[in-house]
Backbone as JSON Lines, residues from 0, in Angstrom:
{"i":0,"aa":"X","n":[229.29,57.77,37.3],"ca":[228.75,56.46,37.56],"c":[228.65,55.63,36.29]}
{"i":1,"aa":"X","n":[228.44,56.28,35.18],"ca":[228.39,55.55,33.92],"c":[229.75,54.93,33.63]}
{"i":2,"aa":"X","n":[230.82,55.67,33.93],"ca":[232.16,55.13,33.74],"c":[232.38,53.91,34.61]}
{"i":3,"aa":"X","n":[231.81,53.9,35.79],"ca":[231.93,52.75,36.69],"c":[231.26,51.52,36.08]}
{"i":4,"aa":"X","n":[230.08,51.69,35.53],"ca":[229.37,50.56,34.91],"c":[230.18,50.04,33.72]}
{"i":5,"aa":"X","n":[230.69,50.94,32.9],"ca":[231.49,50.54,31.75],"c":[232.78,49.86,32.2]}
{"i":6,"aa":"X","n":[233.43,50.43,33.2],"ca":[234.67,49.86,33.71],"c":[234.5,48.46,34.28]}
{"i":7,"aa":"X","n":[233.44,48.26,35.04],"ca":[233.2,46.93,35.62],"c":[232.83,45.94,34.52]}
{"i":8,"aa":"X","n":[232.1,46.38,33.52],"ca":[231.74,45.46,32.44],"c":[232.97,45.05,31.63]}
{"i":9,"aa":"X","n":[233.95,45.93,31.51],"ca":[235.15,45.59,30.74],"c":[236.23,44.93,31.58]}
{"i":10,"aa":"X","n":[236.42,45.37,32.81],"ca":[237.5,44.85,33.66],"c":[237.05,43.73,34.58]}
{"i":11,"aa":"X","n":[235.77,43.71,34.93],"ca":[235.25,42.65,35.79],"c":[235.31,43.0,37.27]}
{"i":12,"aa":"X","n":[234.76,42.09,38.07],"ca":[234.72,42.27,39.52],"c":[236.08,41.96,40.12]}
{"i":13,"aa":"X","n":[236.36,42.61,41.23],"ca":[237.62,42.37,41.92],"c":[238.79,43.08,41.27]}
{"i":14,"aa":"X","n":[238.52,43.85,40.25],"ca":[239.57,44.58,39.54],"c":[239.38,46.08,39.75]}
{"i":15,"aa":"X","n":[239.09,46.44,40.97],"ca":[238.75,47.83,41.27],"c":[239.92,48.77,41.02]}
{"i":16,"aa":"X","n":[241.15,48.32,41.26],"ca":[242.32,49.17,40.99],"c":[242.47,49.43,39.5]}
{"i":17,"aa":"X","n":[242.22,48.41,38.69],"ca":[242.29,48.59,37.24],"c":[241.2,49.54,36.75]}
{"i":18,"aa":"X","n":[240.01,49.38,37.28],"ca":[238.91,50.28,36.9],"c":[239.27,51.7,37.28]}
{"i":19,"aa":"X","n":[239.83,51.89,38.46],"ca":[240.23,53.22,38.9],"c":[241.29,53.79,37.98]}
{"i":20,"aa":"X","n":[242.33,53.01,37.68],"ca":[243.42,53.49,36.82],"c":[242.93,53.83,35.42]}
{"i":21,"aa":"X","n":[242.05,53.01,34.87],"ca":[241.6,53.2,33.49],"c":[240.52,54.27,33.34]}
{"i":22,"aa":"X","n":[239.63,54.39,34.32],"ca":[238.47,55.26,34.15],"c":[238.41,56.43,35.13]}
{"i":23,"aa":"X","n":[239.16,56.37,36.22],"ca":[239.11,57.42,37.24],"c":[240.51,57.85,37.66]}
{"i":24,"aa":"X","n":[241.43,57.93,36.72],"ca":[242.83,58.21,37.06],"c":[243.02,59.59,37.7]}
{"i":25,"aa":"X","n":[242.21,60.57,37.35],"ca":[242.37,61.9,37.92],"c":[241.44,62.15,39.11]}
{"i":26,"aa":"X","n":[240.64,61.18,39.44],"ca":[239.68,61.33,40.53],"c":[240.33,61.08,41.89]}
{"i":27,"aa":"X","n":[239.73,61.64,42.92],"ca":[240.21,61.39,44.28],"c":[239.62,60.11,44.85]}
{"i":28,"aa":"X","n":[238.73,59.49,44.1],"ca":[238.14,58.22,44.56],"c":[239.2,57.13,44.58]}
{"i":29,"aa":"X","n":[239.09,56.28,45.58],"ca":[239.98,55.12,45.66],"c":[239.26,53.9,45.1]}
{"i":30,"aa":"X","n":[239.98,52.81,44.97],"ca":[239.37,51.57,44.5],"c":[238.26,51.12,45.46]}
{"i":31,"aa":"X","n":[238.46,51.35,46.74],"ca":[237.44,50.99,47.73],"c":[236.18,51.85,47.55]}
{"i":32,"aa":"X","n":[236.36,53.13,47.22],"ca":[235.21,53.98,46.95],"c":[234.4,53.44,45.77]}
{"i":33,"aa":"X","n":[235.11,52.98,44.74],"ca":[234.43,52.44,43.56],"c":[233.66,51.17,43.91]}
{"i":34,"aa":"X","n":[234.28,50.32,44.72],"ca":[233.61,49.08,45.14],"c":[232.34,49.41,45.93]}
{"i":35,"aa":"X","n":[232.44,50.38,46.83],"ca":[231.27,50.78,47.63],"c":[230.19,51.41,46.75]}
{"i":36,"aa":"X","n":[230.6,52.21,45.77],"ca":[229.64,52.83,44.86],"c":[228.92,51.76,44.04]}
{"i":37,"aa":"X","n":[229.67,50.74,43.61],"ca":[229.06,49.64,42.86],"c":[228.02,48.92,43.72]}
{"i":38,"aa":"X","n":[228.38,48.67,44.96],"ca":[227.45,47.99,45.88],"c":[226.17,48.83,46.04]}
{"i":39,"aa":"X","n":[226.31,50.15,46.12],"ca":[225.15,51.03,46.25],"c":[224.31,51.04,44.97]}
{"i":40,"aa":"X","n":[224.97,50.98,43.81],"ca":[224.23,50.91,42.55],"c":[223.42,49.62,42.45]}
{"i":41,"aa":"X","n":[224.03,48.52,42.85],"ca":[223.33,47.23,42.83],"c":[222.12,47.29,43.76]}
{"i":42,"aa":"X","n":[222.29,47.86,44.94],"ca":[221.18,47.98,45.9],"c":[220.07,48.86,45.33]}
{"i":43,"aa":"X","n":[220.44,49.94,44.65],"ca":[219.44,50.82,44.05],"c":[218.69,50.11,42.93]}
{"i":44,"aa":"X","n":[219.39,49.31,42.14],"ca":[218.73,48.54,41.07],"c":[217.75,47.53,41.65]}
{"i":45,"aa":"X","n":[218.17,46.85,42.69],"ca":[217.29,45.86,43.32],"c":[216.07,46.54,43.93]}
{"i":46,"aa":"X","n":[216.27,47.7,44.54],"ca":[215.16,48.44,45.14],"c":[214.21,48.91,44.05]}
{"i":47,"aa":"X","n":[214.75,49.32,42.92],"ca":[213.93,49.8,41.81],"c":[213.06,48.68,41.25]}
{"i":48,"aa":"X","n":[213.63,47.51,41.04],"ca":[212.84,46.39,40.51],"c":[211.84,45.91,41.55]}
{"i":49,"aa":"X","n":[212.22,45.97,42.82],"ca":[211.32,45.57,43.89],"c":[210.13,46.53,43.98]}
{"i":50,"aa":"X","n":[210.4,47.82,43.84],"ca":[209.33,48.82,43.87],"c":[208.35,48.61,42.73]}
{"i":51,"aa":"X","n":[208.89,48.3,41.54],"ca":[208.01,48.08,40.39],"c":[207.1,46.88,40.63]}
{"i":52,"aa":"X","n":[207.65,45.81,41.17],"ca":[206.87,44.61,41.43],"c":[205.79,44.88,42.47]}
{"i":53,"aa":"X","n":[206.13,45.59,43.52],"ca":[205.15,45.88,44.57],"c":[204.12,46.9,44.11]}
{"i":54,"aa":"X","n":[204.52,47.79,43.21],"ca":[203.57,48.76,42.69],"c":[202.49,48.06,41.87]}
{"i":55,"aa":"X","n":[202.91,47.04,41.1],"ca":[201.95,46.29,40.31],"c":[201.0,45.5,41.2]}
{"i":56,"aa":"X","n":[201.48,45.03,42.35],"ca":[200.66,44.24,43.26],"c":[199.87,45.13,44.23]}
{"i":57,"aa":"X","n":[200.13,46.43,44.21],"ca":[199.5,47.39,45.11],"c":[199.77,47.09,46.58]}
{"i":58,"aa":"X","n":[200.97,46.66,46.87],"ca":[201.36,46.46,48.26],"c":[202.39,47.51,48.62]}
{"i":59,"aa":"X","n":[202.43,47.85,49.87],"ca":[203.39,48.87,50.29],"c":[204.68,48.21,50.74]}
{"i":60,"aa":"X","n":[205.75,48.91,50.57],"ca":[207.06,48.44,50.99],"c":[207.86,49.66,51.43]}
{"i":61,"aa":"X","n":[208.79,49.44,52.31],"ca":[209.62,50.52,52.81],"c":[210.31,51.22,51.64]}
{"i":62,"aa":"X","n":[210.22,52.54,51.61],"ca":[210.83,53.3,50.54],"c":[212.34,53.39,50.75]}
{"i":63,"aa":"X","n":[213.05,53.31,49.64],"ca":[214.5,53.47,49.65],"c":[214.81,54.81,49.02]}
{"i":64,"aa":"X","n":[215.56,55.64,49.7],"ca":[215.91,56.94,49.18],"c":[217.04,56.81,48.16]}
{"i":65,"aa":"X","n":[216.76,57.21,46.93],"ca":[217.75,57.12,45.87],"c":[217.98,58.52,45.31]}
{"i":66,"aa":"X","n":[219.24,58.9,45.17],"ca":[219.56,60.21,44.63],"c":[219.19,60.26,43.15]}
{"i":67,"aa":"X","n":[218.94,61.47,42.66],"ca":[218.51,61.65,41.27],"c":[219.51,61.08,40.27]}
{"i":68,"aa":"X","n":[220.8,61.37,40.46],"ca":[221.81,60.87,39.53],"c":[221.84,59.35,39.51]}
{"i":69,"aa":"X","n":[221.74,58.75,40.69],"ca":[221.72,57.29,40.78],"c":[220.47,56.74,40.1]}
{"i":70,"aa":"X","n":[219.36,57.42,40.29],"ca":[218.1,56.98,39.68],"c":[218.2,56.98,38.16]}
{"i":71,"aa":"X","n":[218.86,58.0,37.6],"ca":[219.02,58.06,36.15],"c":[219.9,56.93,35.63]}
{"i":72,"aa":"X","n":[220.98,56.63,36.36],"ca":[221.86,55.53,35.96],"c":[221.12,54.21,36.07]}
{"i":73,"aa":"X","n":[220.33,54.05,37.12],"ca":[219.57,52.82,37.31],"c":[218.57,52.63,36.17]}
{"i":74,"aa":"X","n":[217.9,53.7,35.77],"ca":[216.95,53.6,34.66],"c":[217.64,53.2,33.37]}
{"i":75,"aa":"X","n":[218.83,53.75,33.16],"ca":[219.54,53.51,31.9],"c":[220.29,52.18,31.88]}
{"i":76,"aa":"X","n":[220.92,51.83,32.99],"ca":[221.81,50.66,33.03],"c":[221.39,49.6,34.04]}
{"i":77,"aa":"X","n":[220.21,49.71,34.62],"ca":[219.79,48.8,35.68],"c":[219.86,47.34,35.3]}
{"i":78,"aa":"X","n":[219.34,47.0,34.13],"ca":[219.37,45.6,33.7],"c":[220.8,45.1,33.52]}
{"i":79,"aa":"X","n":[221.65,45.96,33.01],"ca":[223.06,45.59,32.8],"c":[223.77,45.38,34.13]}
{"i":80,"aa":"X","n":[223.51,46.25,35.09],"ca":[224.13,46.14,36.42],"c":[223.68,44.84,37.09]}
{"i":81,"aa":"X","n":[222.39,44.56,37.05],"ca":[221.88,43.34,37.68],"c":[222.39,42.08,36.98]}
{"i":82,"aa":"X","n":[222.53,42.12,35.66],"ca":[223.09,40.98,34.93],"c":[224.53,40.71,35.35]}
{"i":83,"aa":"X","n":[225.34,41.77,35.45],"ca":[226.74,41.6,35.86],"c":[226.82,41.08,37.29]}
{"i":84,"aa":"X","n":[225.96,41.57,38.15],"ca":[225.95,41.12,39.54],"c":[225.55,39.65,39.63]}
{"i":85,"aa":"X","n":[224.56,39.24,38.83],"ca":[224.13,37.84,38.83],"c":[225.25,36.92,38.35]}
{"i":86,"aa":"X","n":[225.97,37.33,37.31],"ca":[227.1,36.54,36.81],"c":[228.18,36.42,37.87]}
{"i":87,"aa":"X","n":[228.44,37.52,38.56],"ca":[229.45,37.52,39.62],"c":[229.07,36.56,40.74]}
{"i":88,"aa":"X","n":[227.81,36.6,41.16],"ca":[227.35,35.72,42.23],"c":[227.38,34.26,41.8]}
{"i":89,"aa":"X","n":[227.07,33.99,40.53],"ca":[227.11,32.62,40.02],"c":[228.55,32.09,40.02]}
{"i":90,"aa":"X","n":[229.5,32.92,39.63],"ca":[230.91,32.52,39.62],"c":[231.42,32.32,41.04]}
{"i":91,"aa":"X","n":[230.93,33.14,41.93],"ca":[231.36,33.07,43.33],"c":[230.92,31.75,43.98]}
{"i":92,"aa":"X","n":[229.76,31.23,43.57],"ca":[229.24,29.98,44.14],"c":[230.03,28.76,43.69]}
{"i":93,"aa":"X","n":[230.69,28.85,42.52],"ca":[231.43,27.69,41.99],"c":[232.63,27.35,42.78]}
């Protein structure tokens, strides 16, 4: 998953085949798998920041089940993932 974050930061969005060729050439994952994994990472990051905000306010919110490996990547790269996603959405609106 770390390779995916690095690949997307260097190759950009919509370049899933390039990310696959450069960072996952020996993997059985397809470009579509990488796109889906990215979408799941973004959702996990958003859930993590949402949980922190609700924890501070002491309100309950539906729990999102996040795998341990994903949780570690979110802790390490969460801000970077959300920044890249925000830039992508801003470009998409133009």
